[in-house]
N, CA and C of each residue as an Amber inpcrd file, in Angstrom:
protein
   618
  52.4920000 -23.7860000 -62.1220000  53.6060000 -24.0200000 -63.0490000
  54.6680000 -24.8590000 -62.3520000  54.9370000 -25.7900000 -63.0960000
  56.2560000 -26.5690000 -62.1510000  57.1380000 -26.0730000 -61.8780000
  58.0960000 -26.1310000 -61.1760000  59.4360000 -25.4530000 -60.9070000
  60.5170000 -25.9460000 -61.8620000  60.8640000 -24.6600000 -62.2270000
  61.8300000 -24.3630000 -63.5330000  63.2240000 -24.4640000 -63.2420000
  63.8320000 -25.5030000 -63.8150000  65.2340000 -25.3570000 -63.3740000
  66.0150000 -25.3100000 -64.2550000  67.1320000 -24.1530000 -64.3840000
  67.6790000 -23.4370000 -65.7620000  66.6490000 -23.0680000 -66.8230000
  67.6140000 -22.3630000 -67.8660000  67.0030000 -21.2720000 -68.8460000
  66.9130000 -22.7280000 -70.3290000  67.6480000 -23.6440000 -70.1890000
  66.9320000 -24.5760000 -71.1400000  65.4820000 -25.0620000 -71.1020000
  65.3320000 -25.2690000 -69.9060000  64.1310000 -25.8550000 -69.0940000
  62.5030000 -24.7010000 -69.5400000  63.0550000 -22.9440000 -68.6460000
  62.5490000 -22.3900000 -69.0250000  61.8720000 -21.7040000 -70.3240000
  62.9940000 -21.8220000 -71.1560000  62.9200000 -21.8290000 -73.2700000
  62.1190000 -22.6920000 -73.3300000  62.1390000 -23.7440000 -73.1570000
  60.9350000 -24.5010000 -73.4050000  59.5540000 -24.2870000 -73.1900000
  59.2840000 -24.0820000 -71.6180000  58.3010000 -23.7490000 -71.2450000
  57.8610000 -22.4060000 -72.5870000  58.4340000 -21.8190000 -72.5190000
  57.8410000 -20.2680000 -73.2850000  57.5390000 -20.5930000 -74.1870000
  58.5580000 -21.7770000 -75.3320000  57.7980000 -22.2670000 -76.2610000
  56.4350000 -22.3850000 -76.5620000  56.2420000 -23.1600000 -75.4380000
  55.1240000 -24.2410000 -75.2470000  54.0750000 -23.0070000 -75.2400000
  54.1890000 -22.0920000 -74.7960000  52.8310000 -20.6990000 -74.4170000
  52.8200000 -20.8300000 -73.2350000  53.7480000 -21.2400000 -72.5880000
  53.7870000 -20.9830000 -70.7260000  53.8020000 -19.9240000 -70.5230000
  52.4840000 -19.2700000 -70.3940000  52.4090000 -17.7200000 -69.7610000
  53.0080000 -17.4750000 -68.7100000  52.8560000 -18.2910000 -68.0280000
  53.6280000 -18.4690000 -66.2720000  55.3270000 -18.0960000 -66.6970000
  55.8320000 -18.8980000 -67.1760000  57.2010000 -18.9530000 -67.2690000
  57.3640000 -17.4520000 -67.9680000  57.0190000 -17.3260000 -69.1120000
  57.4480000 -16.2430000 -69.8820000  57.1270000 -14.5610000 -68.5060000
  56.6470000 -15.0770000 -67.8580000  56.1720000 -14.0740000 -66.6950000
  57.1630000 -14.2860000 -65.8580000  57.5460000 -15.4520000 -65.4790000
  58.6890000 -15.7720000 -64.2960000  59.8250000 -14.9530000 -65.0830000
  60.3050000 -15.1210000 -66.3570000  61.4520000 -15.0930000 -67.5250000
  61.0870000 -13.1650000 -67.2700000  60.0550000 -12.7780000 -67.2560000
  60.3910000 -11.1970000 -67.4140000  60.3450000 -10.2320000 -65.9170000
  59.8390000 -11.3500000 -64.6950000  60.4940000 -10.0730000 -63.5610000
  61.5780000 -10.3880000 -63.4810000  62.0250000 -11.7780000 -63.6860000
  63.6780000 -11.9680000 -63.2000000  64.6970000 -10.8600000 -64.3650000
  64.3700000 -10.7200000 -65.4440000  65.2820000  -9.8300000 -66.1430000
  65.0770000  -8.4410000 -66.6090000  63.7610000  -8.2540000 -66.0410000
  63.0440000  -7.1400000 -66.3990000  64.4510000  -5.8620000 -65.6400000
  64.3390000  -6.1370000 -64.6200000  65.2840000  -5.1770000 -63.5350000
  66.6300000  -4.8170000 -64.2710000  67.2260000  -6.0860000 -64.7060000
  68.5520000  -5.6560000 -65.0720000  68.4560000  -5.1160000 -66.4560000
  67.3770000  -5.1360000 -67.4750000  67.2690000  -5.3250000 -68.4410000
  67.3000000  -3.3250000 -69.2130000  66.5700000  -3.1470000 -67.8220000
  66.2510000  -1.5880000 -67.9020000  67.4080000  -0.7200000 -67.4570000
  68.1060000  -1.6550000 -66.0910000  69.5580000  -0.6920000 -65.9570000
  70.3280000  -0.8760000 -67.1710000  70.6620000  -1.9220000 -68.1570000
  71.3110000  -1.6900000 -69.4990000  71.0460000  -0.8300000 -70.1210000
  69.9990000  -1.1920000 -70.3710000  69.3730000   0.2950000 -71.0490000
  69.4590000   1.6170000 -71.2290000  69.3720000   1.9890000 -69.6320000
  69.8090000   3.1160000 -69.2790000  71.3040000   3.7620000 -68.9860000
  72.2260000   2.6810000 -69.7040000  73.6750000   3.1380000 -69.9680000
  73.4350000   3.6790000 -71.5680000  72.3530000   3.3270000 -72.2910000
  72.6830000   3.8570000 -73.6830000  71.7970000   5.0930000 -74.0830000
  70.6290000   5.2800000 -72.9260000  69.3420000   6.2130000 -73.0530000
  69.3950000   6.9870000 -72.0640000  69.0480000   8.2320000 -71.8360000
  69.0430000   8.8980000 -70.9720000  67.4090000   9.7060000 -70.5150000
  66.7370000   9.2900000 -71.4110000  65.3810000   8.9050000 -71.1940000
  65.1120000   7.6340000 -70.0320000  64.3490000   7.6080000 -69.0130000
  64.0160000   6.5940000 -68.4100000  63.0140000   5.4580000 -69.0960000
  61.8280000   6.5310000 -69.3760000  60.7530000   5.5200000 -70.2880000
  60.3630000   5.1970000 -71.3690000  62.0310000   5.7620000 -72.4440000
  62.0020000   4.9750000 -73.5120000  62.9050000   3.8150000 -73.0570000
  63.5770000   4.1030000 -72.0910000  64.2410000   2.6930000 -71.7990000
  63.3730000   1.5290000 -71.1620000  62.5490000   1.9170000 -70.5380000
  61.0770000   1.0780000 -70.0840000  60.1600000   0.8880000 -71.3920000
  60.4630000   0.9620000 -72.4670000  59.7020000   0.8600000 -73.8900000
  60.3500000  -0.2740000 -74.6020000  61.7020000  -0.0790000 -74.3960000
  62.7070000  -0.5750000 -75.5130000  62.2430000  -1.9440000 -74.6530000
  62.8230000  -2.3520000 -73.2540000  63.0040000  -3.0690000 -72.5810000
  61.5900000  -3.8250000 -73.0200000  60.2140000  -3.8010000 -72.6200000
  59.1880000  -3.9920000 -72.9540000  59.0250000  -4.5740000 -74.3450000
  59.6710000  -3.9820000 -74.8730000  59.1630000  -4.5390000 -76.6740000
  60.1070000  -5.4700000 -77.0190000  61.0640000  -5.6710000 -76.4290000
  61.7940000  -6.4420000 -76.6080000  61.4160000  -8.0750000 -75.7420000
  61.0940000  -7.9250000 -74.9340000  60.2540000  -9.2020000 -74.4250000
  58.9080000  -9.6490000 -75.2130000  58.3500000  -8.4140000 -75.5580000
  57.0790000  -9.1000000 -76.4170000  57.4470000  -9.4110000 -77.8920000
  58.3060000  -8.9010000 -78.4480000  59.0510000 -10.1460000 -79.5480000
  59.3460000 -11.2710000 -79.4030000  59.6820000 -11.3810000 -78.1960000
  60.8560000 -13.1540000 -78.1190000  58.8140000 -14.0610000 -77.6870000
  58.2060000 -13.2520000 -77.1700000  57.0320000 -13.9530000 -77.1830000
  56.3800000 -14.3510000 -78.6670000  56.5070000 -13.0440000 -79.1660000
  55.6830000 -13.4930000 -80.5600000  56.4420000 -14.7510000 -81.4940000
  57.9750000 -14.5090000 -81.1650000  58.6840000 -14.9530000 -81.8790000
  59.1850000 -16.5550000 -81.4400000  58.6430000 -16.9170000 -80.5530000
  59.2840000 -17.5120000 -79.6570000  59.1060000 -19.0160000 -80.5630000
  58.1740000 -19.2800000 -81.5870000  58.1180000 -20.6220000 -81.8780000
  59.4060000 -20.8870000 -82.8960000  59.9910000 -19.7930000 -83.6050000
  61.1200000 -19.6130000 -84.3430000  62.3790000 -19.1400000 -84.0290000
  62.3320000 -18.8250000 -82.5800000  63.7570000 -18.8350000 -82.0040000
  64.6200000 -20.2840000 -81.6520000  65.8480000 -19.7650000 -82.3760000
  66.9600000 -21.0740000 -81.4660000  67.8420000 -19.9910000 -80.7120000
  67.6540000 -20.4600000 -79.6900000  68.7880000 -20.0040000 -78.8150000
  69.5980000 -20.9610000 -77.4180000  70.6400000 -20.3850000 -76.8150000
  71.6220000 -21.1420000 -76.0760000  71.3380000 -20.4580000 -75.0530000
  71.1780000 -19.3630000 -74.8970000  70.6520000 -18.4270000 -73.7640000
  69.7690000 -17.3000000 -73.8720000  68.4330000 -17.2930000 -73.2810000
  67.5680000 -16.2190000 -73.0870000  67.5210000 -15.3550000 -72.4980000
  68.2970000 -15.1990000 -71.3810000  69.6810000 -13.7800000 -71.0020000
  70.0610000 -13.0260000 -72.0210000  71.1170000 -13.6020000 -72.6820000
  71.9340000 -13.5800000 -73.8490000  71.3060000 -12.6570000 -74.7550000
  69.9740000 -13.3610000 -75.2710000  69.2290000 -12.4460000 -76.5450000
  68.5830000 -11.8620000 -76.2200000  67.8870000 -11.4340000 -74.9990000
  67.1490000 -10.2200000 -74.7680000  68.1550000  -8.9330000 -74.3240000
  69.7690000  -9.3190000 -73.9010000  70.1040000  -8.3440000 -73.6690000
  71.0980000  -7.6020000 -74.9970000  71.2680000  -9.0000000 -76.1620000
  71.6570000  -8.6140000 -77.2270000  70.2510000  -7.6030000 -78.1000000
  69.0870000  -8.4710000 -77.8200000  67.5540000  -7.3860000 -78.9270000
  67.7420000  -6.0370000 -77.9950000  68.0220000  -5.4570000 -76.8490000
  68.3100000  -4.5930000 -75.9720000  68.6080000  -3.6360000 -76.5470000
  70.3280000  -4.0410000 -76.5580000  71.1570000  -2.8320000 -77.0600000
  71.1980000  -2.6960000 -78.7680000  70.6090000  -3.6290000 -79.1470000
  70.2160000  -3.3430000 -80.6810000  69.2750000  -2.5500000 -81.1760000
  68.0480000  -2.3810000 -80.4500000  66.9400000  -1.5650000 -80.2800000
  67.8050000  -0.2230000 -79.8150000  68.5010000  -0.1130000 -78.5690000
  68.8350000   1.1800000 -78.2100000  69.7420000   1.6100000 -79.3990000
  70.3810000   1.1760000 -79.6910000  71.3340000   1.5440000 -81.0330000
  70.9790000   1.9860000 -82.0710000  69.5140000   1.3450000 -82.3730000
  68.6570000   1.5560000 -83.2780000  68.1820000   2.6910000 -83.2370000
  67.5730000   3.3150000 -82.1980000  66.8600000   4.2250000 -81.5850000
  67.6360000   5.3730000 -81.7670000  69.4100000   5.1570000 -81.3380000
  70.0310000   6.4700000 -81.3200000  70.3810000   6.9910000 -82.9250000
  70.7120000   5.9840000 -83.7350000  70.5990000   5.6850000 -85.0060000
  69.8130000   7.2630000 -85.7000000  68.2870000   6.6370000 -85.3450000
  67.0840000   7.5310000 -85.9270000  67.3950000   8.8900000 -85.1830000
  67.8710000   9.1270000 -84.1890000  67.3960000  10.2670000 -83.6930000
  68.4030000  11.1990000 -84.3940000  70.1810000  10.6920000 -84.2730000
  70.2640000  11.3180000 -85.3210000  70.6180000  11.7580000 -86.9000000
  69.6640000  10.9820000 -87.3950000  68.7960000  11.4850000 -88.7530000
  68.5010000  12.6690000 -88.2700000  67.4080000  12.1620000 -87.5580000
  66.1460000  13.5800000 -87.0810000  66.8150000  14.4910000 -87.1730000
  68.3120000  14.8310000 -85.8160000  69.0850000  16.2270000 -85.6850000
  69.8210000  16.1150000 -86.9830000  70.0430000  15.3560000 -88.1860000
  70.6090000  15.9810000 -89.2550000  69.7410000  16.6550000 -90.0800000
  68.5040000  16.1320000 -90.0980000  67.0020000  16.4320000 -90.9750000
  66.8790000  17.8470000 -90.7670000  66.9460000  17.7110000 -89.1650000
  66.7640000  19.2460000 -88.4340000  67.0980000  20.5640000 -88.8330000
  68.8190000  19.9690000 -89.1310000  69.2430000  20.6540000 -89.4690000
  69.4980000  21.4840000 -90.6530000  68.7690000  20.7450000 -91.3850000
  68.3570000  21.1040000 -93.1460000  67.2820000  21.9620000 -93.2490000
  66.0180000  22.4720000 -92.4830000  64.8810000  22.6980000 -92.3960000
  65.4400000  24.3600000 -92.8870000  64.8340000  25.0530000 -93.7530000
  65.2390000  26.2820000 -94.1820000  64.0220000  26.7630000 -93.7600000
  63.5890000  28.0800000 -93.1880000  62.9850000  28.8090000 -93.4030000
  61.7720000  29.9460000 -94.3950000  61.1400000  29.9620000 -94.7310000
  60.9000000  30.6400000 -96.0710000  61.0660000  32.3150000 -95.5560000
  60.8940000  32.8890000 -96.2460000  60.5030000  34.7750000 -96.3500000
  59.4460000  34.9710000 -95.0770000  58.3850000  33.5450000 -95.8940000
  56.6910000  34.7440000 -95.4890000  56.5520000  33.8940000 -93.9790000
  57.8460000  32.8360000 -93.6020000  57.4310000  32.1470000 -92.3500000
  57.2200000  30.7710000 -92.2470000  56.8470000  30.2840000 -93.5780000
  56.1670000  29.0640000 -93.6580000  57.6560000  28.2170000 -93.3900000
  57.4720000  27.0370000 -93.0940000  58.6940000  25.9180000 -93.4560000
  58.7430000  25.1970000 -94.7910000  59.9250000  25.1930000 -95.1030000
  59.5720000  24.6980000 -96.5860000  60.8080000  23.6940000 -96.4000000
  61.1860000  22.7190000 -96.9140000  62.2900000  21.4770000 -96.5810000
  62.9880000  21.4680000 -98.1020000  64.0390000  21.0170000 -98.0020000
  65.0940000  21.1280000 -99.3140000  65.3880000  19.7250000 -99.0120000
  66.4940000  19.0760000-100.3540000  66.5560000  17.9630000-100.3830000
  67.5190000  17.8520000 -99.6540000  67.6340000  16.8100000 -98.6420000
  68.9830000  16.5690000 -97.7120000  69.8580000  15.0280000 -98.0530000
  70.6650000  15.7320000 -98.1150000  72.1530000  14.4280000 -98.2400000
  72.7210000  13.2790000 -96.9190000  72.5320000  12.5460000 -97.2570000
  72.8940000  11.6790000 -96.0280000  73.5690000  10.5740000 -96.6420000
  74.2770000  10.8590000 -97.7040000  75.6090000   9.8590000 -97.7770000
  76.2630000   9.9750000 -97.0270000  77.3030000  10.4850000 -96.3770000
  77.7560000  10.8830000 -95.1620000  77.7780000   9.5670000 -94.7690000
  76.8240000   8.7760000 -93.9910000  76.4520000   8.0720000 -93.2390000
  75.9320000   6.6910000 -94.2490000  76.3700000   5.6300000 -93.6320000
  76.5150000   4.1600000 -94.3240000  74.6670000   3.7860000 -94.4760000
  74.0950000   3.9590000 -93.1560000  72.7280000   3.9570000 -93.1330000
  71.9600000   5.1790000 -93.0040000  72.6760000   6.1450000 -93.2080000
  71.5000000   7.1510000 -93.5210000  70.1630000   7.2270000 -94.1770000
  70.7070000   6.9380000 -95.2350000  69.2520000   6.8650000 -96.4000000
  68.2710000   5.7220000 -96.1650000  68.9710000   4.6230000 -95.3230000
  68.0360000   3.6210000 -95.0010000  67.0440000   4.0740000 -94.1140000
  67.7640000   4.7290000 -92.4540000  67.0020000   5.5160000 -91.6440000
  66.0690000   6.2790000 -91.4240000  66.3510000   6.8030000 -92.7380000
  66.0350000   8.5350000 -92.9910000  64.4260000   7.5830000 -93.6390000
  64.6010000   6.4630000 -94.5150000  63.3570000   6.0060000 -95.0970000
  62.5870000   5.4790000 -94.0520000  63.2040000   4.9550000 -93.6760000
  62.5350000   4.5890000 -92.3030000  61.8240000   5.4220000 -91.6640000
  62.3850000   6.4610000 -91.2420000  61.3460000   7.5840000 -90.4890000
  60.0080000   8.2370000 -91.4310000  60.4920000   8.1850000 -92.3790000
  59.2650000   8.7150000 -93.6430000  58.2410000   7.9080000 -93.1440000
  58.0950000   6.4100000 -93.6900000  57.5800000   5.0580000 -93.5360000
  56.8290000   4.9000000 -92.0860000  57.1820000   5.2520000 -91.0470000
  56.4950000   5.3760000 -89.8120000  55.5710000   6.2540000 -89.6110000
  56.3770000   7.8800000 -90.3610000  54.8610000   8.9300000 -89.9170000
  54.1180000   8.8200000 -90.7670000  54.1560000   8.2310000 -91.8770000
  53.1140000   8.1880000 -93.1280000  52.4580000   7.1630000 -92.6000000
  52.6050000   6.2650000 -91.9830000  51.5700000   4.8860000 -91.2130000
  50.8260000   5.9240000 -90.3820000  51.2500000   6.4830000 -89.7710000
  50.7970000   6.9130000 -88.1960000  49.6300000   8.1720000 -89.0540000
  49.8820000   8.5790000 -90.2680000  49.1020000   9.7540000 -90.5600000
  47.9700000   8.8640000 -91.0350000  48.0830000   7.7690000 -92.1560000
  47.0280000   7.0690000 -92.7250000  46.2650000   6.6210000 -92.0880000
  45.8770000   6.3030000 -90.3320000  45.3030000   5.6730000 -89.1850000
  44.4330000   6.7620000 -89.2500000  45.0610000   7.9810000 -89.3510000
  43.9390000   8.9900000 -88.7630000  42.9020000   9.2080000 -89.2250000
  41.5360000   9.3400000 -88.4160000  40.2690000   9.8400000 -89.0800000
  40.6590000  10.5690000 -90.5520000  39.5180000  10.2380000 -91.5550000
  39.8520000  11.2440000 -92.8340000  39.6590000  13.2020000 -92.3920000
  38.3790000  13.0510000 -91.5960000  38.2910000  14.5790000 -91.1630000
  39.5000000  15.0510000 -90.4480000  40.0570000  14.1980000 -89.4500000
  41.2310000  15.0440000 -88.7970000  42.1950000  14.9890000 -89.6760000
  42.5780000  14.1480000 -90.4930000  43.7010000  14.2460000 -91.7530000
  43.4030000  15.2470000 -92.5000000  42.3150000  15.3860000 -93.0280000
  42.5350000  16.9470000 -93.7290000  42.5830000  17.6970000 -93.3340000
  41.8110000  18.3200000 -92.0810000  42.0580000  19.4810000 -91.1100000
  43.7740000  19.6970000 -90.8530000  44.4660000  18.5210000 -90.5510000
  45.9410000  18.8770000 -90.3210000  46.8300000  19.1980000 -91.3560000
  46.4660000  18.2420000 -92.9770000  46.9080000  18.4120000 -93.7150000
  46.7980000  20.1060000 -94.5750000  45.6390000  20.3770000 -94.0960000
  45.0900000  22.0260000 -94.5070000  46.1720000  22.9090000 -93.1480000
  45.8620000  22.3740000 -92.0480000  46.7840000  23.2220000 -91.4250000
  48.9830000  23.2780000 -91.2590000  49.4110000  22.0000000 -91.6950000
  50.3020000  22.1450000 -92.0510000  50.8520000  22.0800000 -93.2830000
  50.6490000  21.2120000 -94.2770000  51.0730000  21.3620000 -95.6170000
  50.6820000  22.7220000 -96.4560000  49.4200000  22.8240000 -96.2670000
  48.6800000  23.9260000 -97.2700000  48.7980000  25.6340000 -96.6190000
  49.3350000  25.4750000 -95.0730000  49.8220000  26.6230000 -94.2940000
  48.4420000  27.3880000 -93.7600000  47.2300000  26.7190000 -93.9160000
  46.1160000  27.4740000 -93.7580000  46.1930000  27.9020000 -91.8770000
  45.2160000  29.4140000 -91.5820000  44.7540000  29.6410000 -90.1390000
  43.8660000  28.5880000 -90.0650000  43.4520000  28.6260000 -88.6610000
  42.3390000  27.3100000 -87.7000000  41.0030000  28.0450000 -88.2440000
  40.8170000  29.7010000 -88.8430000  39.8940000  29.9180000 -89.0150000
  39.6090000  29.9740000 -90.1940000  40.6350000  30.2070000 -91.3920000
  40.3960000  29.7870000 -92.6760000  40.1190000  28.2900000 -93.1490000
  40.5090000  27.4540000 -92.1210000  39.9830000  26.1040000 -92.7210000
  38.8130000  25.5160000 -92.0190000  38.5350000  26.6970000 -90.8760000
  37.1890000  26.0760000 -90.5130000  35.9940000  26.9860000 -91.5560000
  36.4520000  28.0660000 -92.0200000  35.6330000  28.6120000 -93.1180000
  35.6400000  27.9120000 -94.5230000  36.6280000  27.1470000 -94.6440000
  36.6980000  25.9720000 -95.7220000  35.7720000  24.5050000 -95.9780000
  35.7560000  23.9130000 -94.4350000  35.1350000  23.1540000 -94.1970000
  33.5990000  22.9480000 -93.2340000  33.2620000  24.8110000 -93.3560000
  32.6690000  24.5730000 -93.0350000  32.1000000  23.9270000 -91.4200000
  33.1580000  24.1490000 -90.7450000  32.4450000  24.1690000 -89.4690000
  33.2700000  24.8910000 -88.2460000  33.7520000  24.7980000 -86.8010000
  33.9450000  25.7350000 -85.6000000  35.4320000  25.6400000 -85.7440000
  35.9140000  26.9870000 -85.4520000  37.5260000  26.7670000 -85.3230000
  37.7230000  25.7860000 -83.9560000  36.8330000  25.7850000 -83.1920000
  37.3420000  25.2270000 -81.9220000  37.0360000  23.3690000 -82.4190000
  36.3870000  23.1530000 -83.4700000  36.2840000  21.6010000 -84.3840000
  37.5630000  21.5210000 -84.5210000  37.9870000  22.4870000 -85.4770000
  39.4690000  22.6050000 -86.0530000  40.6290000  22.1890000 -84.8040000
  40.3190000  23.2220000 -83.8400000  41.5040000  23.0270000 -82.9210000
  41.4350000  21.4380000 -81.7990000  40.5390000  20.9980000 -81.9420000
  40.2200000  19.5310000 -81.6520000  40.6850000  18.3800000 -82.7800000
  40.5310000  18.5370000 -83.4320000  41.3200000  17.7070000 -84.6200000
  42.7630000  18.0020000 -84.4700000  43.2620000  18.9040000 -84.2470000
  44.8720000  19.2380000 -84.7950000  45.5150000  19.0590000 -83.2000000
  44.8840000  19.0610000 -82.1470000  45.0740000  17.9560000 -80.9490000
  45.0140000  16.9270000 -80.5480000  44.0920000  16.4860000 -81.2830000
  43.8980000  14.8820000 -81.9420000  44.5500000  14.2990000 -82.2680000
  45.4240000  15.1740000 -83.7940000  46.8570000  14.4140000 -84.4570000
  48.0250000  14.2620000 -83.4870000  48.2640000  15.2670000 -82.6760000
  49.5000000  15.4060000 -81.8210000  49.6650000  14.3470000 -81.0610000
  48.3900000  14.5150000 -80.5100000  47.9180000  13.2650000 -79.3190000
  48.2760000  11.9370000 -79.8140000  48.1860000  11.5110000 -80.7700000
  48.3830000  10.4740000 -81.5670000  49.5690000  10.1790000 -82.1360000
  49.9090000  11.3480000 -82.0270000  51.3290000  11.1630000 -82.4310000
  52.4340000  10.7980000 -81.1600000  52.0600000  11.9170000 -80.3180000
  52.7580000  11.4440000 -78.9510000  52.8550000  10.0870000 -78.2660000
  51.3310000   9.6900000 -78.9020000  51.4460000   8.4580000 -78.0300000
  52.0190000   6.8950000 -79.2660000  52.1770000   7.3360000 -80.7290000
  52.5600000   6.5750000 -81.5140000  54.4910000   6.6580000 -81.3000000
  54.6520000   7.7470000 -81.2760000  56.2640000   7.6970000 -81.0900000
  56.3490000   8.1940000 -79.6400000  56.3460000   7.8550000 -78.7810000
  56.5610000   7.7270000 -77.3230000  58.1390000   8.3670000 -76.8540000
  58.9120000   7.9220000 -77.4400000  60.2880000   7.5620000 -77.3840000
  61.2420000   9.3060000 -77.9820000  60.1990000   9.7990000 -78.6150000
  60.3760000  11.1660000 -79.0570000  59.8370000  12.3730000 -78.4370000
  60.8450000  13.5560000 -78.1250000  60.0310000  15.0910000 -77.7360000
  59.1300000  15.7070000 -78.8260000  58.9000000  16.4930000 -77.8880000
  57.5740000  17.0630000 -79.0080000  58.5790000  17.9460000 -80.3440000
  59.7580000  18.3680000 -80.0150000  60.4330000  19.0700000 -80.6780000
  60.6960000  17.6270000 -81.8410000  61.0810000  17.1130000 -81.5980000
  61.2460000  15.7060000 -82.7920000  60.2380000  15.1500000 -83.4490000
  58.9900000  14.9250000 -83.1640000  57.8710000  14.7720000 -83.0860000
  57.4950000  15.8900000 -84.4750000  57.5890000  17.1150000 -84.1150000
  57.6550000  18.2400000 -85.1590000  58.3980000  18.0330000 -86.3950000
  59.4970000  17.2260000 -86.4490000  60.6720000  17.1290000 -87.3470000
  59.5960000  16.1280000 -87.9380000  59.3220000  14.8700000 -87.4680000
  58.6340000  14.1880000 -88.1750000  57.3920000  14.5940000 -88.9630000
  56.8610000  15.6610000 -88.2630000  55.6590000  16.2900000 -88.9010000
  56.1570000  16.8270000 -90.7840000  57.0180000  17.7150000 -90.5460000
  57.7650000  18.4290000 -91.5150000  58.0900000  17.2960000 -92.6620000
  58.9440000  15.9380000 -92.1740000  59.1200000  14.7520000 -92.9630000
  57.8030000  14.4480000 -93.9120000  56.6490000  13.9800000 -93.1200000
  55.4980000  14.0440000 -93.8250000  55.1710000  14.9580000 -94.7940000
  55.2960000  16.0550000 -94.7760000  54.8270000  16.8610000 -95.7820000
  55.7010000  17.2380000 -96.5460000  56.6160000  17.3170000 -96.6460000
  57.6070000  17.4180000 -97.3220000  57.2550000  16.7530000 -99.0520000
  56.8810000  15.8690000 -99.0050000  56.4530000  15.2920000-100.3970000
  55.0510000  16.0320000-100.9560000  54.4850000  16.6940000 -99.8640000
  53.1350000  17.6490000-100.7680000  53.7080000  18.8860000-100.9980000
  54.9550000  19.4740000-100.7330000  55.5450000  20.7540000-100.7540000
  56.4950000  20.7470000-102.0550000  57.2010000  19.9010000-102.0720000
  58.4300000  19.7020000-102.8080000  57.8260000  19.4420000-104.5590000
């Protein structure tokens, strides 16, 4: 790769599909990119996520960017993402906080208000919109196994007597979803992770 001199020089290159450059462009800012980060996250490796996804945009994006500085907008997509991020989470702890209990144990969700908040209802759709992607990916067998075990409230052994095959099938599927889930929202505890679960079903309950 030739030697790059300034970030006009370099924009270009990235344009062009200079893998090289766009590689030079992310150890040089990678470092500082993550200590920003970590003034708004207190997570380390969602801040190593945010940071990350935010470079592979300006790649994808890169034939439709104008910019004056590539400093500039990765550390502006940065704190917009982290903002974003804190945004959703709390929804989640307001969502959370709506979750009623039933009598017999089960969770049952009521309708929650989020006028309150200018983007609430945008957010709040937003989070719907993500776990309903992340559920539709899943095998059809492990989708119903989970959907029998959380919406419909069934035991691991009543729905393996349903469908007909091993509770320990059952309990492989409904580790399956988690797993998938963990690794689809990264950026979330398993306790949030749960909130989203509840979000999902919420429309087969209600």
């Amino acid at each position: 790769m030739p030697k790059i001199v300034g970030e006009d020089q370099l924009f270009i290159a990235i344009k062009n599909g200079d893998k090289h450059a766009f590689e030079f462009l992310f150890k040089t800012l990678y470092p500082r990119l993550r200590n920003y980060a970590s003034h708004f996250l207190d997570v380390q490796e969602t801040s190593k996520d945010i940071v990350q996804e935010c470079f592979l945009q300006l790649w994808e994006d890169r034939n439709t960017i104008v910019v004056t500085s590539l400093s500039s907008l990765l550390f502006t997509m940065v704190r917009n993402r982290c903002l974003n991020h804190l945004k959703h989470l709390a929804i989640i702890q307001d969502y959370k906080a709506k979750i009623m209990v039933h009598t017999q144990g089960s969770e049952l969700l009521y309708h929650t208000d989020f006028t309150g908040r200018a983007d609430g209802k945008m957010l709040f759709d937003e989070l719907r919109e993500e776990i309903y992607k992340a559920m539709e990916e899943l095998p059809p067998r492990t989708r119903e196994v989970f959907e029998l075990s959380r919406i419909q409230g069934l035991k691991n052994k009543e729905i393996a007597t349903r469908l007909d095959i091993s509770v320990k099938v059952v309990e492989k599927h409904i580790t399956k979803t988690l797993s998938a889930l963990r690794k689809r929202f990264p950026q979330y505890t398993k306790e949030v992770i749960s909130v989203l679960i509840l979000l999902w079903a919420e429309s087969h309950v209600m």
